[in-house]
Coordinates of C-alpha atoms and ligand atoms in Angstrom, one line a residue:
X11 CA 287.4 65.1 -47.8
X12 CA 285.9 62.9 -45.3
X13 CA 286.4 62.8 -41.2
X14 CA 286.6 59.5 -40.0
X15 CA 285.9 57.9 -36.6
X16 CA 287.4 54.3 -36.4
X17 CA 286.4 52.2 -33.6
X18 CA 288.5 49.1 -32.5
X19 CA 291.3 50.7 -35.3
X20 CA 294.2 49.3 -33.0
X21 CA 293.2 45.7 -33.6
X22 CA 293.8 43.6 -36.6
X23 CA 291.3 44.6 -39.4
X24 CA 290.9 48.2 -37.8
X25 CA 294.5 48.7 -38.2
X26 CA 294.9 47.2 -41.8
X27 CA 291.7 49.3 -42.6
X28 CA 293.7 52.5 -41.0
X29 CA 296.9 51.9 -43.4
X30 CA 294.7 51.4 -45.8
X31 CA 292.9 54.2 -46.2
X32 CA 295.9 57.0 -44.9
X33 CA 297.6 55.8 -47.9
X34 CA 294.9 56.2 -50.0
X35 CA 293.1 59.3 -49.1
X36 CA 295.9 61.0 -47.2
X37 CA 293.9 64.5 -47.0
X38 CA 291.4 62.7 -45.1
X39 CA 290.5 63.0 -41.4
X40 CA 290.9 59.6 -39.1
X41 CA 290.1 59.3 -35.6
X42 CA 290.5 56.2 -34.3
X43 CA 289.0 55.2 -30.8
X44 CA 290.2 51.7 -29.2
X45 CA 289.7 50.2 -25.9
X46 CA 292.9 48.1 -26.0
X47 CA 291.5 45.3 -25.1
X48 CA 294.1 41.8 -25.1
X49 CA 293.6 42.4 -28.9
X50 CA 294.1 46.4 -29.5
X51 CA 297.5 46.7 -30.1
X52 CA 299.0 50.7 -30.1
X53 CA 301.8 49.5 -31.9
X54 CA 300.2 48.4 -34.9
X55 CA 299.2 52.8 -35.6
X56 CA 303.2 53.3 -35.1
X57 CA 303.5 54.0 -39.3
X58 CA 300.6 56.4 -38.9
X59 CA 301.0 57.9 -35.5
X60 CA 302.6 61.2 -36.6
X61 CA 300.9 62.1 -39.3
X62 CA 298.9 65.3 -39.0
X63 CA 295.6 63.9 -39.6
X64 CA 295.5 61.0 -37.1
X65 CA 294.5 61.3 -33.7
X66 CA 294.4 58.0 -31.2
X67 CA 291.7 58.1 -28.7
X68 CA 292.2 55.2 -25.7
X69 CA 288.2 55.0 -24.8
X70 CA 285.1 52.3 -25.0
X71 CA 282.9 52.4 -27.4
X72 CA 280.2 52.0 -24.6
X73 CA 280.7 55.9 -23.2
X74 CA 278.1 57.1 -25.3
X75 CA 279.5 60.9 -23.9
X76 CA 282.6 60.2 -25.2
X77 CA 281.5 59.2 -28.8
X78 CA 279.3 62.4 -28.9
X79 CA 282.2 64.6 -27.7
X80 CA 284.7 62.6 -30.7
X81 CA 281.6 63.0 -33.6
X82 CA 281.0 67.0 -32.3
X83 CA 284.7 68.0 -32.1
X84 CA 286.0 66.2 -34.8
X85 CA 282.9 67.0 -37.4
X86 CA 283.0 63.1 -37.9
X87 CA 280.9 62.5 -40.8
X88 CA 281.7 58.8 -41.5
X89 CA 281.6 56.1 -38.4
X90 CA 283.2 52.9 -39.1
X91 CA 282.7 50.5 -36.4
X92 CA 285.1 47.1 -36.2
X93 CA 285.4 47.6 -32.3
X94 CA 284.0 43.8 -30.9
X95 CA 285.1 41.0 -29.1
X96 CA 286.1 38.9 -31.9
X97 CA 287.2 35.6 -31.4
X98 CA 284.7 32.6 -30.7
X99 CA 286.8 30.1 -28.3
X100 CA 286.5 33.0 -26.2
X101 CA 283.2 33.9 -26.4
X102 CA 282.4 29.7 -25.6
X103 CA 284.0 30.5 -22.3
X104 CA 283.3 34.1 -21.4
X105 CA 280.7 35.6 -23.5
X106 CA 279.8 38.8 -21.2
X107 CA 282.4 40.8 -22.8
X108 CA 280.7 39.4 -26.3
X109 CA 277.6 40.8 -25.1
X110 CA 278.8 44.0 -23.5
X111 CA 281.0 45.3 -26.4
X112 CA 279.3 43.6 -29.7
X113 CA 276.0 44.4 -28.3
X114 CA 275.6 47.7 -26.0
X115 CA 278.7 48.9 -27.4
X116 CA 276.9 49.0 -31.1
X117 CA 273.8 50.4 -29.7
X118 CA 276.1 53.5 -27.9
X119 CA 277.4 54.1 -30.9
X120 CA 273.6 54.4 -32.6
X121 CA 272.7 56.6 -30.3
X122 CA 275.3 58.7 -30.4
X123 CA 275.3 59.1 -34.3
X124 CA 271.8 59.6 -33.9
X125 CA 272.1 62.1 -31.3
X126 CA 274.8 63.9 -33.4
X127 CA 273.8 63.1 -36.8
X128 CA 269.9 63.6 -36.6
X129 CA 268.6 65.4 -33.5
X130 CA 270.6 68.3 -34.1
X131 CA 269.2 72.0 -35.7
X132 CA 269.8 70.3 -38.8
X133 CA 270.3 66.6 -40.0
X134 CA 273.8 66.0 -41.3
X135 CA 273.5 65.5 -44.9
X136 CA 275.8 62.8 -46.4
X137 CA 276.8 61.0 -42.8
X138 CA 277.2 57.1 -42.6
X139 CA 277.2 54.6 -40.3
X140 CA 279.6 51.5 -41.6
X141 CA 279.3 48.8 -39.7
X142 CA 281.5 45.8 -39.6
X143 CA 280.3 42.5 -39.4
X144 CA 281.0 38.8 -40.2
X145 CA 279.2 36.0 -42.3
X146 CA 279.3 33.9 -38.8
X147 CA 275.8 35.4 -38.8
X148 CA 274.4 33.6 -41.0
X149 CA 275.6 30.2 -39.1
X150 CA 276.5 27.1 -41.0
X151 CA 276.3 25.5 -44.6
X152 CA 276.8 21.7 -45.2
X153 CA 279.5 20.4 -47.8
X154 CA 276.7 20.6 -50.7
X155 CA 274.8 23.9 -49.8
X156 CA 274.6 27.2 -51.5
X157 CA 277.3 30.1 -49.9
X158 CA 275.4 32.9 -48.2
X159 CA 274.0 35.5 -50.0
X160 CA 272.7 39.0 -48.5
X161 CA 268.8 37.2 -48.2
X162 CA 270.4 34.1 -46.5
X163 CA 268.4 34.2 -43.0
X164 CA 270.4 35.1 -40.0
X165 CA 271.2 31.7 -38.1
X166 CA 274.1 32.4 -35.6
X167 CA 275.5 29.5 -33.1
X168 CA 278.1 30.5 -31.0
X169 CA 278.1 33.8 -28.5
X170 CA 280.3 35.8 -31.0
X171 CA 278.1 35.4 -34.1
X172 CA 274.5 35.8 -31.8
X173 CA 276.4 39.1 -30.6
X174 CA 277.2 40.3 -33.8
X175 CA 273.8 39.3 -35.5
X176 CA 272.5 41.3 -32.9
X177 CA 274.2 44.4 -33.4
X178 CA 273.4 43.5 -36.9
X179 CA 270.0 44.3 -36.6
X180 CA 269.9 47.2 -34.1
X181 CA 272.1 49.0 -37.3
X182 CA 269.0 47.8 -39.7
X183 CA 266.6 49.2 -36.9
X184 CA 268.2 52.8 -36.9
X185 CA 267.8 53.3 -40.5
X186 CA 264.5 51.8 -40.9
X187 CA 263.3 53.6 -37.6
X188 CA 265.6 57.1 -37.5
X189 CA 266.5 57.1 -41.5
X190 CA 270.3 57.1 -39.7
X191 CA 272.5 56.2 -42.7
X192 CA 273.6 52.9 -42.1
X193 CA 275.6 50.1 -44.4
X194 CA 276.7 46.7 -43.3
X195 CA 279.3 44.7 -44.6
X196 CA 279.4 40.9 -43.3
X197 CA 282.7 39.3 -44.8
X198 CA 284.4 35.9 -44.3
X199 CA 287.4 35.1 -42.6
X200 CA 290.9 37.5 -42.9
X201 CA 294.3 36.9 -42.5
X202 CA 297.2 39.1 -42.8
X203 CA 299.6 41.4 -40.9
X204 CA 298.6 42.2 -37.5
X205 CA 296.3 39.1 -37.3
X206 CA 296.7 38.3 -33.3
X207 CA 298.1 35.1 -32.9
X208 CA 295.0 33.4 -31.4
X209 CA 293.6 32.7 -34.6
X210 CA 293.9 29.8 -36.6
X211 CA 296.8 31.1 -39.2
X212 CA 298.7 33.4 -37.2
X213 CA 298.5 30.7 -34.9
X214 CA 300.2 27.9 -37.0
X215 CA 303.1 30.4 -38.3
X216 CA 303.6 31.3 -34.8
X217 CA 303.8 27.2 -33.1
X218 CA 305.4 26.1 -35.8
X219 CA 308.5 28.8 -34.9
X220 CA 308.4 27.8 -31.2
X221 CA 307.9 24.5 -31.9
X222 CA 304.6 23.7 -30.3
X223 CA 301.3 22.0 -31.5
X224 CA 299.4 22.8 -34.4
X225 CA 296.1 22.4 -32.7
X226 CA 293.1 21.1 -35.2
X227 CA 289.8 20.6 -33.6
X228 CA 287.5 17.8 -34.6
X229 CA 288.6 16.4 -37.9
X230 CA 289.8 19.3 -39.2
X231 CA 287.3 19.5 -42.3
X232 CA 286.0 22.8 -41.4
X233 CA 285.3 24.4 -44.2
X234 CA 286.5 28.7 -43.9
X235 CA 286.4 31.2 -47.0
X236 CA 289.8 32.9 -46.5
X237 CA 290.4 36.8 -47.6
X238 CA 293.7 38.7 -47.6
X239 CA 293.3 41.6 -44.9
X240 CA 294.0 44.5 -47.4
X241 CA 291.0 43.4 -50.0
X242 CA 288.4 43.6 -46.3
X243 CA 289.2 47.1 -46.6
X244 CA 289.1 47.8 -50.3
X245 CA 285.7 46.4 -50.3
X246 CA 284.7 48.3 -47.2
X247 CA 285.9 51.1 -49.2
X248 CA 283.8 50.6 -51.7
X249 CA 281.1 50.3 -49.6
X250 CA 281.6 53.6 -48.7
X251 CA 282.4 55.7 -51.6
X252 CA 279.3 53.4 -53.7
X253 CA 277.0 51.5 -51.5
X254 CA 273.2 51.9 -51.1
X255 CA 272.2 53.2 -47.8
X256 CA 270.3 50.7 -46.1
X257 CA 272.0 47.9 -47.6
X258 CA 274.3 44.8 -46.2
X259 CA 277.0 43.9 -48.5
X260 CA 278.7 40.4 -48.4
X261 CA 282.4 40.6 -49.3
X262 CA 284.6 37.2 -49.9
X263 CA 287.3 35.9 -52.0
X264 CA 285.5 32.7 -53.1
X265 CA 288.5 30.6 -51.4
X266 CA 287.1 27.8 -48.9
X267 CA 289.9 25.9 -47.7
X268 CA 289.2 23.1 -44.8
X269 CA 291.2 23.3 -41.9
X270 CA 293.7 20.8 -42.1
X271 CA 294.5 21.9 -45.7
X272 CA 295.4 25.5 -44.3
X273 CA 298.0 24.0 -41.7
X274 CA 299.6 21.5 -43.9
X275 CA 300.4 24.5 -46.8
X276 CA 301.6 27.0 -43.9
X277 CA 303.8 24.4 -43.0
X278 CA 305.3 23.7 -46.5
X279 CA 305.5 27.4 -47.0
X280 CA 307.4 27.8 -43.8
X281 CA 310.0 25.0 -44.6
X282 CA 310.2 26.5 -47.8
X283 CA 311.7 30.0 -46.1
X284 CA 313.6 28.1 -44.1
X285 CA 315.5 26.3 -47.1
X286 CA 315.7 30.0 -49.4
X287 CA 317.2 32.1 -46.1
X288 CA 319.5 30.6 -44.0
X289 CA 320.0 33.4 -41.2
X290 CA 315.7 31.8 -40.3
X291 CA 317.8 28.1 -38.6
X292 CA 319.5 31.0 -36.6
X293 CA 317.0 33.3 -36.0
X294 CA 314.6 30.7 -34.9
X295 CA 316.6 27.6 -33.7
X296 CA 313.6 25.5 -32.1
X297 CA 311.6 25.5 -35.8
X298 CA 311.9 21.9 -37.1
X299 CA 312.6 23.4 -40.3
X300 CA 315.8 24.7 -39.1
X301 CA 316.7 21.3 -38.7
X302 CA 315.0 19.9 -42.2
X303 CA 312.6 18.2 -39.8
X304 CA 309.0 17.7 -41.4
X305 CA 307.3 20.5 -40.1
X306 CA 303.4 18.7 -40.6
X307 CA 304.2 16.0 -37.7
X308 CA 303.4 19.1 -35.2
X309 CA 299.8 18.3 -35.9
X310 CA 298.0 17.4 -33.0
X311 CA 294.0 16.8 -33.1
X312 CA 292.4 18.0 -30.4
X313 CA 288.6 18.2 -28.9
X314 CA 286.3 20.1 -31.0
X315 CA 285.3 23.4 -30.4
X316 CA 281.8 23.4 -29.0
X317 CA 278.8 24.1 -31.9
X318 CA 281.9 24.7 -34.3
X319 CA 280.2 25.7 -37.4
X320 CA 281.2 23.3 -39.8
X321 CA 281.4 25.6 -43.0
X322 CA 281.2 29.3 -43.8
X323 CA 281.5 30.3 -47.2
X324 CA 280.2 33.8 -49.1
X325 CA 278.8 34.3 -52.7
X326 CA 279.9 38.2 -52.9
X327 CA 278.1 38.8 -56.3
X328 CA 275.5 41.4 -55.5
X329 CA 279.1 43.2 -54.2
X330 CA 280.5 42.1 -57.1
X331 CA 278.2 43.7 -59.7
X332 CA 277.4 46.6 -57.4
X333 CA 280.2 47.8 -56.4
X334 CA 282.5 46.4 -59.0
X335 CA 284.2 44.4 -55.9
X336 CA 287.3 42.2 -57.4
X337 CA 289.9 41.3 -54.5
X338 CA 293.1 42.0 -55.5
X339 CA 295.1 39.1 -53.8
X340 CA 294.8 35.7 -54.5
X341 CA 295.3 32.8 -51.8
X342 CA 298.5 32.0 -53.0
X343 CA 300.1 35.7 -52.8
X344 CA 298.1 36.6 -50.0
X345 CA 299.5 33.6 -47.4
X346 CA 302.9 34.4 -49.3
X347 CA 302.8 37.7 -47.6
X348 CA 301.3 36.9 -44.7
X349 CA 304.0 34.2 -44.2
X350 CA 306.8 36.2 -44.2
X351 CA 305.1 39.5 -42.5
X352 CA 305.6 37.2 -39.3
X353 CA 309.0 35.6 -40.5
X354 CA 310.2 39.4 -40.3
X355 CA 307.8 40.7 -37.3
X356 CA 308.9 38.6 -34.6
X357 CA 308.8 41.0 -32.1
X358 CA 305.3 42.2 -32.6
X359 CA 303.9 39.0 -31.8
X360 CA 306.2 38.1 -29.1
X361 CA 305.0 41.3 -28.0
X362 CA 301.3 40.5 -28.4
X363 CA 301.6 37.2 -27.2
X364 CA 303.1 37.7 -23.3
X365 CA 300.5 38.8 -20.5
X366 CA 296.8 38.1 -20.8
X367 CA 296.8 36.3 -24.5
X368 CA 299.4 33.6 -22.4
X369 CA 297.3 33.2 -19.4
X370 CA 294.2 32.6 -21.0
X371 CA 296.0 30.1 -23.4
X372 CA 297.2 28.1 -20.3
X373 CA 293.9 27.8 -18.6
X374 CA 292.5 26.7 -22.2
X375 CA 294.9 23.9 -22.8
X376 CA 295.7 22.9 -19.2
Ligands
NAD23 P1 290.3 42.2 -33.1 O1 289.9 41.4 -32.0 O2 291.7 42.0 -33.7 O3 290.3 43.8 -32.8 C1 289.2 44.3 -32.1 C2 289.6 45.7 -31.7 O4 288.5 46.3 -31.0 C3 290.8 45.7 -30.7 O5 291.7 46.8 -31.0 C4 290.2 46.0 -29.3 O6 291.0 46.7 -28.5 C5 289.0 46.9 -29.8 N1 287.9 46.8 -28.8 C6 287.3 45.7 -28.2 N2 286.4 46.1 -27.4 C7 286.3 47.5 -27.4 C8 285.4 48.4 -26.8 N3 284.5 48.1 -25.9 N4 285.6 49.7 -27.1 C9 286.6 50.1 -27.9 N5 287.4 49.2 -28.6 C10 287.2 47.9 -28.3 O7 289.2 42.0 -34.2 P2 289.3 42.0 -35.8 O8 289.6 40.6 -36.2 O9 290.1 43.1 -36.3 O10 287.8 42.3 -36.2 C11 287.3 43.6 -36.4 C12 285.8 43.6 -36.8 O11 285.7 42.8 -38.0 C13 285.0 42.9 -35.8 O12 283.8 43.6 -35.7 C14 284.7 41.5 -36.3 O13 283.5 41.0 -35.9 C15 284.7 41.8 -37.8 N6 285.1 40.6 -38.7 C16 286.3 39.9 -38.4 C17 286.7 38.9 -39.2 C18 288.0 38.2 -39.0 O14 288.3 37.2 -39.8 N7 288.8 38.6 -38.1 C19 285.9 38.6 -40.3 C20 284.7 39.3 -40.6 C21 284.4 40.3 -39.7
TYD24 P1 289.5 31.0 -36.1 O1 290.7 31.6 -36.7 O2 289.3 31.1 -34.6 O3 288.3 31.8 -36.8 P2 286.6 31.5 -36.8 O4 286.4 30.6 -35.6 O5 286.1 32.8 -36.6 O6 286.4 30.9 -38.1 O7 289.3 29.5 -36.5 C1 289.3 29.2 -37.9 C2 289.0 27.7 -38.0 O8 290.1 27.0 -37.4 C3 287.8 27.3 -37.1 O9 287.1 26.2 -37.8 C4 288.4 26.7 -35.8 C5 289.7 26.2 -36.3 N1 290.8 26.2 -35.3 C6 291.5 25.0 -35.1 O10 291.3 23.9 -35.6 N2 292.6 25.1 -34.2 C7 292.9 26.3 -33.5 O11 293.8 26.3 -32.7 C8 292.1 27.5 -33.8 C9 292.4 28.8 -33.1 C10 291.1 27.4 -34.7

């Protein structure tokens, strides 16, 4: 039985992670600590809130005391870290936060674990460190080159990626240095349930309901490797249970899709919901679909994204082999779901997406 501390388990791959692994290992301990940040959401724990062996802790991952207090009182033997600033428009306009969170924040939690873990009378025998991080890290790849493999060297562009690549390597530091057990998993880009609606697909689903622009920067040829949500935190899973100490793991779903392809199939999808269930024209009455319109025409180019990376894609065989790492959902099932998670969750992202997230999107596009 393991005791879990989740950090950043109220946002979107935290929370997925959290279902994910109460369902699976339900004896097990999880505590999960979240700032709430514009992106922590409580809401998305409500299915797990009541059970026994959850407990939500509102804190930042920065107050080193308070992760020491959580790993002592909780006998936390397993630390898996997806609390960061996540989303790189916003770290092109305000990376402090990027810096504060990604960076210190990662380095709090080192020496807490390290404190806890390894200074004690005695050195905790079987505790990890999983940290969560992103294949932005390895910066960009041209139409032609080779995906990133674990040995691909670190190259990061914008603010987001430079914070994670840093926190990157102070988690290679304290194993190399401290012998603190550490594993790294860097994966490409998820979608699913709970995904906040300032990213690119939760985005389009969410325009294209309200009737707004689709925003594509540049040309929309941006290459992304898209994975399902729920196969992040299988393979995180198996990085736990398998994985060599020490070791970074690259988990992907071998799906690049550019831009511009991703809107113009969440729109047929859409319009295809629209046509199977009629109650949608009533339920969302500004969609263009509701009115047979041709949902695509909402496409609107728009300035490109400073440094925008031009392609990320992830060659997961040494996770693969390792770990036996298959994902279970394929593009077409996965955006399926996804799809109709926010046809039938309206209120969880109008939730999400008054206050701050609406602010911030009006000083972007004013
Ligand atoms: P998210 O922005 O949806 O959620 C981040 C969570 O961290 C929120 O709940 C927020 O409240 C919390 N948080 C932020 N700052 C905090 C602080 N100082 N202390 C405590 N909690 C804090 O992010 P996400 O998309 O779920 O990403 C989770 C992790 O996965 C991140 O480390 C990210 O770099 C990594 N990752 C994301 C993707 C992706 O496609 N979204 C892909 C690969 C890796
Ligand atoms: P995003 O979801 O922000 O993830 P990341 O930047 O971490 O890959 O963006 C995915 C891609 O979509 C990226 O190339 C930027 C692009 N994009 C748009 O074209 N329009 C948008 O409104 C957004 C949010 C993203």
């Amino acid at each position: 039985m393991k005791k879990l501390l989740v950090t950043g388990g109220a946002g979107f791959i935290g929370a997925n992670f959290v279902h994910y692994w109460m369902a699976k290992y339900s004896a097990d301990k999880v505590v999960v600590l979240d700032a709430l940040t514009y992106a922590g959401n409580i809401a998305n724990l409500d299915s797990v809130k009541d059970d026994a062996n959850f407990t939500f802790v509102h804190g930042n991952i920065c107050d080193q005391a308070l992760i020491e207090t959580l790993l002592v009182e909780h006998s936390i033997d397993t630390l898996v870290h997806f609390a960061a600033e996540s989303h790189v428009d916003r770290s092109i306009t305000g990376p402090d936060a990027f810096i504060e969170t990604n960076i210190i924040g990662t380095y709090s939690l080192l020496k807490a674990a390290k404190k806890v873990w390894l200074d004690g009378d005695s050195i905790l025998a079987g505790h990890r460190f999983h940290h969560v991080s992103t294949d932005e890290v390895y910066g960009t790849l041209s139409p032609t080159d080779p995906a990133f493999t674990e040995d691909t060297a670190y190259a990061p562009n914008s603010p987001y990626s430079a914070s994670k690549a840093a926190s990157d390597h102070l988690v290679r530091a304290y194993h190399h240095t401290y012998g603190l057990n550490v594993t790294t998993s860097n994966c490409s880009n998820n979608y699913g349930p709970f995904h906040f609606p300032e990213k690119l697909i939760p985005l389009v689903i969410t325009n294209i309901l309200h009737d707004t622009a689709l925003p594509i920067y540049g040309d929309g040829q941006q290459i992304r490797d898209w994975l399902y949500v729920e196969d992040h935190a299988y393979g995180i899973d198996l990085v736990l249970q398998d994985g060599r100490v020490g070791e970074n793991y690259n988990i992907g779903g071998d799906n690049e899709w550019a831009n511009i392809d991703i809107v113009k199939t969440i729109s047929k999808l859409v319009e295809q919901e629209f046509i199977k269930n009629k109650d949608l024209a009533t339920r969302f009455p500004a969609a263009k679909a509701a009115r047979a319109q041709n949902t695509e025409s909402l496409i609107t180019y728009v300035k490109d994204r400073l440094g925008h990376d031009r392609r990320y894609a992830i060659d997961a065989t040494k996770t693969n082999n390792e770990l036996s790492y298959k994902p279970k959902e394929s593009f077409e099932t996965g955006i399926a779901k996804t799809v109709a998670w926010y046809l039938n969750n309206e209120a969880w992202w109008q939730s999400v997406m008054d206050g701050s997230y609406q602010n911030w999107i009006a000083e972007q596009y004013s």
